[in-house]
């Protein structure tokens, strides 16, 4: 179904230049959320009154007509593992039930300073561990393209919200694909920035050497605008980089002349669904027709990326999640029979507060870090991680970006894989390498399967070269036939008016 209007941040700003107020824009999106969220369950908290107050403040400030504030008055949805002062932040876990942080994450501070209006918190897999949002204490999000399917995860709520036009832009976090995979499943654009490009201060840590916050939007241009707003060094995060932040939106105007794009054809030989392969080959043909040279890149260690990731990520998670013990944050199990027994309180809190997938990761990670296994698993995984990075370094001597499908399949049915964790983990084959290497990676809508479900095209770039990824993707997006379409269940179809018309 072609969208009458794409509703980008620029559309919203144009409407404001024509006299619409931030309060009107915000009300329209809130009305859509009210109409659609029961079916999709993208939001776990809707900011309502608070959002309208923030929008009124933007109207009073005049930022909405000031070009220096391209996000002023633009609604945004935030994944629930990013700290928001005065709003619940639970990472979709029972153990953080009722937790309201006393401070904003750095990305939130920057968004507020830019005049963006936070309309709510979105559903995710518990502590961002998963690929479907099924591991959420509040139940799964549904894919707006087909409500019987998963939206992907772990940032599935953010991706579904944008795809269904419940929010024009959103933030997610990506530790092993959690922005790119749901972007692919929901037919939108998602970017994992280079490790260190965006401050992690205020992000509830899953695996600290892999986590990055990043943008979701309907278009590459909007991803560029949102990245520009949140990127840059932060004294509160020692791993944030001092690397210069280019003007991402401005750089979109200069397409990459005759790019060379590497494709790891060997890696794509096994385990990729035929429909995804077909869409990918078509996408590569479009890139070629635009003047790109396509070359084969071997990436010989990429086949080890999933087992490497599933040692490193749980190891770091087991350490990061030790802090949830019932003492400082959120949920505490009711006292046991012996009220003075601290261990019992810890154990009961963690036993009833964490879900099964989180417990599985804590156990895997604790095992991989324990005496006698540390060298065999954790150290080995770190060594393989270096080999994977070297493969990419070698590839980038010849290519401007590496392209591959974001995922080996399109969105699958709710419940279809939840009983088979290994099969679920295998679906991360194309996304985890970018986290293990720290490299930036972007997923852009790359066609549809015969039933109309979105397929993602992924570009991986050189460290701190998000600008090239954005330019390549923007160029691709111009000629790709599907990007202006929207899901049949979307809010626009429900008769809630277009806020920009
Ligand atoms: N699907 C991966 C996992 O389950 C990635 C999660 C993420 O990026 N947060 O760990």
Short mmCIF file of C-alpha atoms and ligand atoms in Angstrom, two decimals:
data_model
loop_
_atom_site.label_atom_id
_atom_site.label_comp_id
_atom_site.label_asym_id
_atom_site.label_seq_id
_atom_site.Cartn_x
_atom_site.Cartn_y
_atom_site.Cartn_z
CA UNK A 1 0.00 0.00 0.00
CA UNK A 2 1.68 3.26 -1.00
CA UNK A 3 1.80 5.83 1.77
CA UNK A 4 0.12 9.11 0.90
CA UNK A 5 2.92 10.80 2.76
CA UNK A 6 6.12 9.39 4.17
CA UNK A 7 6.01 11.56 7.28
CA UNK A 8 9.62 12.23 7.86
CA UNK A 9 10.99 14.74 10.31
CA UNK A 10 11.23 17.15 7.36
CA UNK A 11 7.49 16.66 6.62
CA UNK A 12 6.70 17.40 10.24
CA UNK A 13 8.89 20.47 10.26
CA UNK A 14 7.32 21.67 7.00
CA UNK A 15 3.90 21.31 8.62
CA UNK A 16 5.14 23.36 11.57
CA UNK A 17 6.50 26.01 9.24
CA UNK A 18 2.95 26.14 7.81
CA UNK A 19 1.50 26.80 11.24
CA UNK A 20 1.00 23.38 12.86
CA UNK A 21 2.07 23.37 16.50
CA UNK A 22 4.22 20.79 18.27
CA UNK A 23 1.21 20.12 20.51
CA UNK A 24 -0.94 19.26 17.47
CA UNK A 25 1.72 16.99 16.03
CA UNK A 26 2.18 15.29 19.37
CA UNK A 27 -1.59 14.86 19.88
CA UNK A 28 -1.97 13.21 16.50
CA UNK A 29 0.74 10.68 17.20
CA UNK A 30 -0.66 10.03 20.67
CA UNK A 31 -4.08 9.41 19.08
CA UNK A 32 -2.53 6.90 16.72
CA UNK A 33 -0.81 5.17 19.60
CA UNK A 34 -4.13 5.03 21.45
CA UNK A 35 -5.81 3.50 18.41
CA UNK A 36 -3.14 0.96 17.47
CA UNK A 37 -1.06 0.06 20.49
CA UNK A 38 -3.39 -2.59 21.86
CA UNK A 39 -2.95 -4.58 18.66
CA UNK A 40 0.78 -4.00 18.17
CA UNK A 41 2.04 -3.50 21.75
CA UNK A 42 4.94 -1.34 20.61
CA UNK A 43 4.79 0.95 23.65
CA UNK A 44 5.00 -0.21 27.26
CA UNK A 45 4.61 3.34 28.57
CA UNK A 46 2.91 6.25 26.80
CA UNK A 47 4.11 9.63 28.04
CA UNK A 48 0.73 11.35 27.39
CA UNK A 49 0.48 14.48 29.53
CA UNK A 50 4.24 14.79 29.91
CA UNK A 51 4.73 14.66 26.14
CA UNK A 52 2.08 17.33 25.59
CA UNK A 53 3.75 19.56 28.20
CA UNK A 54 7.12 19.09 26.51
CA UNK A 55 5.53 19.88 23.13
CA UNK A 56 3.97 23.04 24.58
CA UNK A 57 7.41 24.08 25.83
CA UNK A 58 8.80 23.61 22.32
CA UNK A 59 6.00 25.79 20.93
CA UNK A 60 6.76 28.45 23.53
CA UNK A 61 10.49 28.37 22.72
CA UNK A 62 10.10 28.99 19.00
CA UNK A 63 12.56 26.14 18.27
CA UNK A 64 9.96 24.53 16.01
CA UNK A 65 10.64 27.14 13.32
CA UNK A 66 14.37 27.39 13.88
CA UNK A 67 16.45 25.45 11.32
CA UNK A 68 19.16 25.00 13.94
CA UNK A 69 16.76 22.60 15.72
CA UNK A 70 15.70 20.06 13.05
CA UNK A 71 14.14 17.76 15.67
CA UNK A 72 12.19 20.42 17.58
CA UNK A 73 8.59 19.29 17.97
CA UNK A 74 9.31 15.88 16.43
CA UNK A 75 7.89 12.96 18.46
CA UNK A 76 10.28 10.14 19.32
CA UNK A 77 9.88 6.71 20.92
CA UNK A 78 12.61 5.38 23.23
CA UNK A 79 13.53 1.76 23.90
CA UNK A 80 12.84 0.93 27.52
CA UNK A 81 16.47 0.14 28.35
CA UNK A 82 17.47 3.81 27.94
CA UNK A 83 17.14 5.88 31.13
CA UNK A 84 14.52 8.61 31.08
CA UNK A 85 14.10 10.82 34.10
CA UNK A 86 10.58 10.69 35.48
CA UNK A 87 9.53 7.89 33.14
CA UNK A 88 9.72 4.16 33.87
CA UNK A 89 12.82 2.39 32.57
CA UNK A 90 12.55 -1.34 33.07
CA UNK A 91 14.30 -3.05 30.12
CA UNK A 92 11.05 -5.05 29.98
CA UNK A 93 12.14 -6.96 33.10
CA UNK A 94 10.19 -7.78 36.23
CA UNK A 95 13.32 -7.07 38.25
CA UNK A 96 13.05 -3.37 37.36
CA UNK A 97 9.29 -3.12 37.81
CA UNK A 98 8.45 0.39 38.90
CA UNK A 99 11.99 1.74 38.46
CA UNK A 100 12.03 5.41 37.48
CA UNK A 101 15.58 6.72 36.96
CA UNK A 102 16.55 9.96 38.65
CA UNK A 103 18.50 11.09 35.59
CA UNK A 104 18.41 11.08 31.78
CA UNK A 105 20.78 9.07 29.58
CA UNK A 106 23.12 11.37 27.64
CA UNK A 107 21.23 10.63 24.39
CA UNK A 108 17.99 11.72 26.09
CA UNK A 109 19.57 14.94 27.37
CA UNK A 110 20.72 15.67 23.83
CA UNK A 111 17.30 14.91 22.35
CA UNK A 112 15.57 17.14 24.87
CA UNK A 113 18.05 19.94 24.13
CA UNK A 114 17.24 19.45 20.42
CA UNK A 115 13.51 19.88 21.17
CA UNK A 116 12.46 16.29 20.36
CA UNK A 117 9.33 15.19 22.22
CA UNK A 118 9.51 11.80 23.93
CA UNK A 119 6.13 10.15 23.48
CA UNK A 120 6.85 6.90 25.27
CA UNK A 121 8.99 3.89 26.07
CA UNK A 122 9.00 0.88 23.81
CA UNK A 123 8.89 -2.83 24.39
CA UNK A 124 12.00 -4.98 24.07
CA UNK A 125 13.37 -8.37 24.97
CA UNK A 126 14.30 -8.43 28.65
CA UNK A 127 17.62 -6.57 29.05
CA UNK A 128 17.83 -6.58 25.23
CA UNK A 129 18.51 -10.31 25.15
CA UNK A 130 16.63 -11.77 22.24
CA UNK A 131 15.54 -11.37 18.65
CA UNK A 132 11.75 -11.17 18.85
CA UNK A 133 10.52 -9.13 21.91
CA UNK A 134 8.94 -12.37 23.10
CA UNK A 135 11.23 -12.25 26.16
CA UNK A 136 9.42 -9.20 27.54
CA UNK A 137 7.64 -9.32 30.88
CA UNK A 138 4.71 -7.47 29.29
CA UNK A 139 4.34 -9.85 26.33
CA UNK A 140 5.47 -9.61 22.72
CA UNK A 141 5.21 -6.79 20.22
CA UNK A 142 3.58 -7.75 16.93
CA UNK A 143 4.90 -7.02 13.46
CA UNK A 144 2.76 -4.30 11.82
CA UNK A 145 3.12 -6.07 8.44
CA UNK A 146 1.56 -9.27 9.81
CA UNK A 147 0.30 -9.32 13.37
CA UNK A 148 0.93 -13.06 13.67
CA UNK A 149 4.67 -12.49 13.21
CA UNK A 150 7.46 -11.13 15.40
CA UNK A 151 8.75 -7.60 14.76
CA UNK A 152 12.30 -8.78 15.48
CA UNK A 153 14.22 -7.74 18.55
CA UNK A 154 15.41 -6.86 20.87
CA UNK A 155 14.33 -3.29 19.93
CA UNK A 156 11.10 -4.64 18.37
CA UNK A 157 8.83 -2.05 20.00
CA UNK A 158 10.80 0.87 18.55
CA UNK A 159 10.90 -0.68 15.07
CA UNK A 160 7.19 -1.56 15.10
CA UNK A 161 6.28 1.93 16.35
CA UNK A 162 8.06 3.58 13.42
CA UNK A 163 6.83 1.06 10.84
CA UNK A 164 3.22 1.53 12.00
CA UNK A 165 3.59 5.33 11.95
CA UNK A 166 3.04 5.56 15.70
CA UNK A 167 6.26 7.58 15.94
CA UNK A 168 8.29 9.11 13.11
CA UNK A 169 11.63 8.18 14.69
CA UNK A 170 12.88 6.04 17.57
CA UNK A 171 15.96 4.97 19.48
CA UNK A 172 17.05 1.40 20.05
CA UNK A 173 20.18 -0.36 21.22
CA UNK A 174 22.23 -2.91 19.31
CA UNK A 175 24.51 -5.44 20.99
CA UNK A 176 24.31 -8.14 18.33
CA UNK A 177 21.79 -6.83 15.82
CA UNK A 178 18.96 -5.45 17.94
CA UNK A 179 18.51 -2.33 15.82
CA UNK A 180 19.26 -3.75 12.37
CA UNK A 181 17.30 -7.00 12.63
CA UNK A 182 13.99 -5.42 13.76
CA UNK A 183 14.50 -2.64 11.19
CA UNK A 184 14.79 -5.38 8.54
CA UNK A 185 11.74 -7.30 9.81
CA UNK A 186 9.62 -4.13 9.97
CA UNK A 187 10.74 -2.58 6.67
CA UNK A 188 12.42 0.55 8.04
CA UNK A 189 15.96 1.96 8.37
CA UNK A 190 18.12 1.23 11.43
CA UNK A 191 21.74 2.06 12.20
CA UNK A 192 24.22 0.69 14.70
CA UNK A 193 26.86 3.39 14.99
CA UNK A 194 30.59 2.66 15.43
CA UNK A 195 31.38 1.58 18.99
CA UNK A 196 32.11 4.83 20.84
CA UNK A 197 30.25 7.11 18.43
CA UNK A 198 27.27 7.48 20.77
CA UNK A 199 27.46 7.73 24.56
CA UNK A 200 26.24 4.68 26.46
CA UNK A 201 25.73 6.67 29.66
CA UNK A 202 22.27 5.80 30.94
CA UNK A 203 21.87 2.71 28.74
CA UNK A 204 21.15 -0.31 30.94
CA UNK A 205 24.24 -2.36 30.14
CA UNK A 206 23.92 -5.78 28.51
CA UNK A 207 27.42 -6.39 27.06
CA UNK A 208 29.45 -3.23 27.52
CA UNK A 209 32.04 -3.89 24.80
CA UNK A 210 29.30 -4.46 22.20
CA UNK A 211 26.38 -2.16 23.15
CA UNK A 212 25.57 0.93 21.09
CA UNK A 213 22.48 3.15 21.00
CA UNK A 214 21.26 4.06 17.52
CA UNK A 215 18.44 5.48 15.40
CA UNK A 216 15.38 4.05 13.63
CA UNK A 217 13.48 5.98 10.96
CA UNK A 218 11.47 5.57 7.78
CA UNK A 219 14.22 7.11 5.67
CA UNK A 220 18.00 7.26 5.62
CA UNK A 221 17.84 11.05 5.80
CA UNK A 222 16.02 10.86 9.13
CA UNK A 223 18.51 8.36 10.49
CA UNK A 224 21.22 10.90 9.60
CA UNK A 225 19.37 13.70 11.42
CA UNK A 226 18.86 11.59 14.53
CA UNK A 227 22.44 10.29 14.57
CA UNK A 228 23.74 13.86 14.32
CA UNK A 229 21.67 14.78 17.38
CA UNK A 230 22.95 11.98 19.63
CA UNK A 231 26.57 11.41 18.45
CA UNK A 232 29.76 12.79 19.93
CA UNK A 233 32.01 12.51 22.94
CA UNK A 234 30.62 12.46 26.47
CA UNK A 235 32.71 12.85 29.62
CA UNK A 236 30.27 10.51 31.39
CA UNK A 237 31.20 7.58 29.11
CA UNK A 238 34.94 6.89 28.95
CA UNK A 239 34.43 4.65 25.91
CA UNK A 240 32.80 7.42 23.90
CA UNK A 241 35.12 8.61 21.16
CA UNK A 242 36.61 12.05 20.59
CA UNK A 243 36.48 11.35 16.84
CA UNK A 244 35.07 14.32 14.95
CA UNK A 245 31.35 14.05 14.17
CA UNK A 246 30.73 15.02 10.54
CA UNK A 247 27.51 16.71 9.52
CA UNK A 248 25.68 13.51 8.59
CA UNK A 249 22.61 15.15 7.00
CA UNK A 250 24.76 17.47 4.86
CA UNK A 251 27.00 14.64 3.69
CA UNK A 252 24.00 12.83 2.17
CA UNK A 253 24.08 15.33 -0.66
CA UNK A 254 27.41 13.98 -1.94
CA UNK A 255 26.85 10.44 -3.24
CA UNK A 256 29.86 8.11 -3.13
CA UNK A 257 31.31 8.22 -6.67
CA UNK A 258 31.83 4.72 -8.14
CA UNK A 259 31.81 2.85 -4.84
CA UNK A 260 33.32 -0.58 -4.49
CA UNK A 261 31.11 -2.86 -2.44
CA UNK A 262 32.27 -6.21 -1.10
CA UNK A 263 29.91 -9.17 -0.77
CA UNK A 264 30.90 -12.26 1.25
CA UNK A 265 29.30 -14.65 -1.26
CA UNK A 266 30.68 -17.76 0.44
CA UNK A 267 29.07 -16.82 3.76
CA UNK A 268 25.74 -16.44 1.96
CA UNK A 269 25.84 -19.91 0.42
CA UNK A 270 24.31 -21.70 3.41
CA UNK A 271 21.29 -21.03 5.53
CA UNK A 272 19.85 -18.02 3.70
CA UNK A 273 16.20 -18.40 2.69
CA UNK A 274 15.65 -18.45 -1.07
CA UNK A 275 13.36 -15.39 -0.95
CA UNK A 276 15.94 -13.39 0.98
CA UNK A 277 18.65 -14.44 -1.50
CA UNK A 278 16.50 -13.34 -4.41
CA UNK A 279 15.78 -9.96 -2.84
CA UNK A 280 19.47 -9.53 -2.03
CA UNK A 281 20.57 -10.33 -5.58
CA UNK A 282 18.05 -7.80 -6.89
CA UNK A 283 19.36 -5.21 -4.44
CA UNK A 284 22.93 -5.88 -5.60
CA UNK A 285 21.77 -5.43 -9.22
CA UNK A 286 20.31 -2.04 -8.27
CA UNK A 287 23.64 -1.04 -6.67
CA UNK A 288 25.47 -2.18 -9.81
CA UNK A 289 23.09 -0.22 -12.04
CA UNK A 290 23.91 2.85 -9.93
CA UNK A 291 27.60 2.50 -10.76
CA UNK A 292 28.89 0.38 -7.89
CA UNK A 293 31.56 -2.24 -8.50
CA UNK A 294 30.72 -5.44 -6.66
CA UNK A 295 33.63 -7.61 -5.53
CA UNK A 296 33.83 -10.82 -3.52
CA UNK A 297 35.25 -10.48 0.01
CA UNK A 298 36.14 -13.69 1.82
CA UNK A 299 35.60 -12.87 5.57
CA UNK A 300 36.83 -16.40 6.42
CA UNK A 301 36.19 -16.11 10.17
CA UNK A 302 32.64 -14.75 9.90
CA UNK A 303 31.25 -18.27 10.34
CA UNK A 304 32.57 -18.19 13.91
CA UNK A 305 30.86 -14.91 14.74
CA UNK A 306 27.73 -16.42 16.35
CA UNK A 307 29.58 -18.82 18.72
CA UNK A 308 32.06 -16.04 19.56
CA UNK A 309 29.27 -13.58 20.31
CA UNK A 310 27.41 -16.10 22.45
CA UNK A 311 30.48 -16.41 24.69
CA UNK A 312 31.43 -12.72 24.89
CA UNK A 313 27.92 -11.26 25.28
CA UNK A 314 26.73 -13.61 28.06
CA UNK A 315 30.09 -13.26 29.87
CA UNK A 316 29.70 -9.49 30.01
CA UNK A 317 26.00 -9.80 30.81
CA UNK A 318 26.65 -12.09 33.78
CA UNK A 319 28.86 -9.40 35.25
CA UNK A 320 26.62 -6.43 34.37
CA UNK A 321 23.47 -8.05 35.74
CA UNK A 322 25.05 -8.85 39.12
CA UNK A 323 23.86 -5.43 40.30
CA UNK A 324 20.19 -6.45 40.21
CA UNK A 325 19.94 -8.04 43.62
CA UNK A 326 16.86 -6.47 45.18
CA UNK A 327 18.86 -3.95 47.20
CA UNK A 328 19.21 -0.88 45.04
CA UNK A 329 16.82 -0.99 42.10
CA UNK A 330 13.26 -1.98 41.34
CA UNK A 331 11.79 -5.25 42.46
CA UNK A 332 12.62 -7.02 45.74
CA UNK A 333 11.18 -10.45 46.50
CA UNK A 334 9.04 -10.53 49.63
CA UNK A 335 11.14 -11.58 52.61
CA UNK A 336 11.50 -15.32 53.05
CA UNK A 337 10.66 -17.22 56.20
CA UNK A 338 13.91 -16.08 57.76
CA UNK A 339 13.78 -12.31 57.32
CA UNK A 340 17.40 -11.79 58.26
CA UNK A 341 18.71 -14.10 55.54
CA UNK A 342 20.23 -11.78 52.94
CA UNK A 343 21.22 -14.60 50.58
CA UNK A 344 17.66 -15.83 50.43
CA UNK A 345 16.48 -12.33 49.52
CA UNK A 346 19.07 -12.08 46.73
CA UNK A 347 18.22 -15.51 45.40
CA UNK A 348 14.47 -15.07 45.51
CA UNK A 349 14.70 -11.64 43.92
CA UNK A 350 16.85 -12.89 41.07
CA UNK A 351 14.89 -16.11 40.68
CA UNK A 352 11.52 -14.40 40.39
CA UNK A 353 12.79 -11.12 38.88
CA UNK A 354 14.65 -12.46 35.85
CA UNK A 355 13.04 -14.35 32.97
CA UNK A 356 14.31 -17.61 31.51
CA UNK A 357 16.40 -16.16 28.67
CA UNK A 358 18.21 -13.77 31.00
CA UNK A 359 18.93 -16.62 33.42
CA UNK A 360 20.22 -18.72 30.54
CA UNK A 361 22.65 -15.95 29.56
CA UNK A 362 23.80 -15.40 33.16
CA UNK A 363 24.54 -19.11 33.49
CA UNK A 364 26.32 -19.32 30.13
CA UNK A 365 28.42 -16.28 30.97
CA UNK A 366 29.27 -17.36 34.50
CA UNK A 367 30.37 -20.73 33.14
CA UNK A 368 32.53 -19.17 30.40
CA UNK A 369 34.26 -16.95 32.97
CA UNK A 370 34.82 -19.57 35.64
CA UNK A 371 38.23 -20.92 36.61
CA UNK A 372 39.29 -23.69 34.28
CA UNK A 373 37.01 -22.57 31.45
CA UNK A 374 38.06 -18.94 31.13
CA UNK A 375 40.96 -19.66 28.74
CA UNK A 376 39.04 -22.24 26.74
CA UNK A 377 35.99 -20.04 26.17
CA UNK A 378 36.37 -16.36 27.02
CA UNK A 379 40.01 -15.90 25.98
CA UNK A 380 39.48 -18.01 22.85
CA UNK A 381 36.42 -15.96 21.92
CA UNK A 382 38.40 -12.73 22.30
CA UNK A 383 41.09 -14.15 19.99
CA UNK A 384 38.53 -15.10 17.34
CA UNK A 385 37.06 -11.63 17.71
CA UNK A 386 40.44 -10.20 16.65
CA UNK A 387 40.52 -12.52 13.62
CA UNK A 388 37.05 -11.36 12.56
CA UNK A 389 38.16 -7.73 12.85
CA UNK A 390 41.25 -8.45 10.75
CA UNK A 391 39.08 -9.98 8.00
CA UNK A 392 37.17 -6.71 7.83
CA UNK A 393 40.36 -4.61 7.93
CA UNK A 394 41.63 -6.60 4.95
CA UNK A 395 38.32 -6.19 3.11
CA UNK A 396 38.34 -2.42 3.69
CA UNK A 397 41.68 -2.13 1.88
CA UNK A 398 39.64 -2.79 -1.29
CA UNK A 399 36.04 -1.81 -0.59
CA UNK A 400 34.04 1.15 0.70
CA UNK A 401 31.47 -1.06 2.40
CA UNK A 402 30.48 -4.67 2.79
CA UNK A 403 26.91 -5.62 1.83
CA UNK A 404 24.87 -8.65 2.88
CA UNK A 405 21.32 -9.44 3.92
CA UNK A 406 20.57 -8.21 7.44
CA UNK A 407 18.94 -11.52 8.35
CA UNK A 408 18.80 -15.00 6.79
CA UNK A 409 14.95 -15.04 6.86
CA UNK A 410 12.05 -12.61 6.89
CA UNK A 411 9.99 -12.12 10.07
CA UNK A 412 8.82 -15.49 11.40
CA UNK A 413 5.72 -16.42 13.38
CA UNK A 414 5.27 -15.55 17.05
CA UNK A 415 6.24 -18.56 19.14
CA UNK A 416 7.82 -20.34 16.17
CA UNK A 417 11.36 -20.31 17.54
CA UNK A 418 10.95 -19.61 21.23
CA UNK A 419 11.52 -23.23 22.24
CA UNK A 420 14.76 -23.51 20.27
CA UNK A 421 17.38 -21.01 21.49
CA UNK A 422 20.13 -22.32 19.20
CA UNK A 423 17.98 -21.80 16.12
CA UNK A 424 17.12 -18.33 17.42
CA UNK A 425 20.81 -17.48 17.95
CA UNK A 426 21.71 -18.74 14.46
CA UNK A 427 19.53 -15.97 13.00
CA UNK A 428 22.11 -13.43 14.24
CA UNK A 429 24.74 -14.67 11.77
CA UNK A 430 24.91 -11.48 9.71
CA UNK A 431 24.58 -8.91 12.46
CA UNK A 432 26.89 -9.89 15.33
CA UNK A 433 30.18 -9.31 13.46
CA UNK A 434 29.63 -5.55 13.42
CA UNK A 435 29.36 -5.56 17.21
CA UNK A 436 32.36 -7.85 17.74
CA UNK A 437 34.44 -5.56 15.51
CA UNK A 438 32.87 -2.28 16.63
CA UNK A 439 32.18 -1.32 13.01
CA UNK A 440 29.13 0.73 11.98
CA UNK A 441 26.32 -1.10 10.16
CA UNK A 442 23.00 -0.02 8.70
CA UNK A 443 19.91 -1.90 7.53
CA UNK A 444 17.78 -0.33 4.80
CA UNK A 445 14.60 -1.82 3.25
CA UNK A 446 15.93 -4.10 0.51
CA UNK A 447 12.84 -5.47 -1.18
CA UNK A 448 9.99 -7.78 -0.22
CA UNK A 449 9.42 -11.50 -0.29
CA UNK A 450 6.58 -12.82 -2.49
CA UNK A 451 4.09 -12.45 0.38
CA UNK A 452 5.05 -8.80 0.80
CA UNK A 453 7.17 -9.09 3.96
CA UNK A 454 10.16 -6.74 4.18
CA UNK A 455 13.75 -7.91 3.59
CA UNK A 456 16.70 -5.92 4.97
CA UNK A 457 19.82 -4.93 3.06
CA UNK A 458 22.79 -4.36 5.36
CA UNK A 459 25.89 -2.25 4.78
CA UNK A 460 28.90 -2.54 7.13
CA UNK A 461 31.43 0.29 6.99
CA UNK A 462 34.83 1.42 8.20
CA UNK A 463 35.12 2.57 11.79
CA UNK A 464 33.62 6.06 12.22
CA UNK A 465 32.57 6.15 8.58
CA UNK A 466 28.82 6.17 9.10
CA UNK A 467 28.70 8.95 6.50
CA UNK A 468 29.59 6.52 3.69
CA UNK A 469 26.98 4.01 4.86
CA UNK A 470 24.33 6.72 4.96
CA UNK A 471 25.26 7.99 1.51
CA UNK A 472 25.25 4.51 -0.03
CA UNK A 473 21.95 3.66 1.60
CA UNK A 474 20.35 6.99 0.63
CA UNK A 475 21.41 6.43 -2.96
CA UNK A 476 20.03 2.87 -2.92
CA UNK A 477 16.80 4.04 -1.28
CA UNK A 478 16.15 6.48 -4.14
CA UNK A 479 15.94 3.64 -6.68
CA UNK A 480 14.52 0.88 -4.49
CA UNK A 481 10.84 0.45 -5.24
CA UNK A 482 9.49 -0.36 -1.78
CA UNK A 483 10.56 2.36 0.56
CA UNK A 484 7.45 4.50 0.44
CA UNK A 485 5.11 1.65 1.26
CA UNK A 486 3.60 1.17 4.67
CA UNK A 487 2.07 -1.80 6.44
CA UNK A 488 -1.60 -2.56 5.87
CA UNK A 489 -2.34 -2.42 9.59
CA UNK A 490 -0.72 0.96 10.07
CA UNK A 491 -2.33 3.84 11.87
CA UNK A 492 -2.79 5.78 8.65
CA UNK A 493 -5.23 3.12 7.51
CA UNK A 494 -7.20 3.45 10.72
CA UNK A 495 -8.38 6.91 9.77
CA UNK A 496 -6.32 8.92 12.29
CA UNK A 497 -5.40 12.01 10.29
CA UNK A 498 -2.02 12.69 8.81
CA UNK A 499 -0.42 15.23 11.16
CA UNK A 500 1.41 16.88 8.29
CA UNK A 501 -1.57 17.59 6.03
N1 LIG B 1 19.70 -11.23 19.15
C1 LIG B 1 20.91 -10.93 19.85
C2 LIG B 1 20.84 -11.50 21.24
O1 LIG B 1 19.91 -12.11 21.55
C3 LIG B 1 21.19 -9.47 19.83
C4 LIG B 1 20.60 -8.69 20.95
C5 LIG B 1 20.95 -7.24 20.93
O2 LIG B 1 21.55 -6.72 19.99
N2 LIG B 1 20.65 -6.55 22.03
O3 LIG B 1 21.73 -11.33 22.02
#
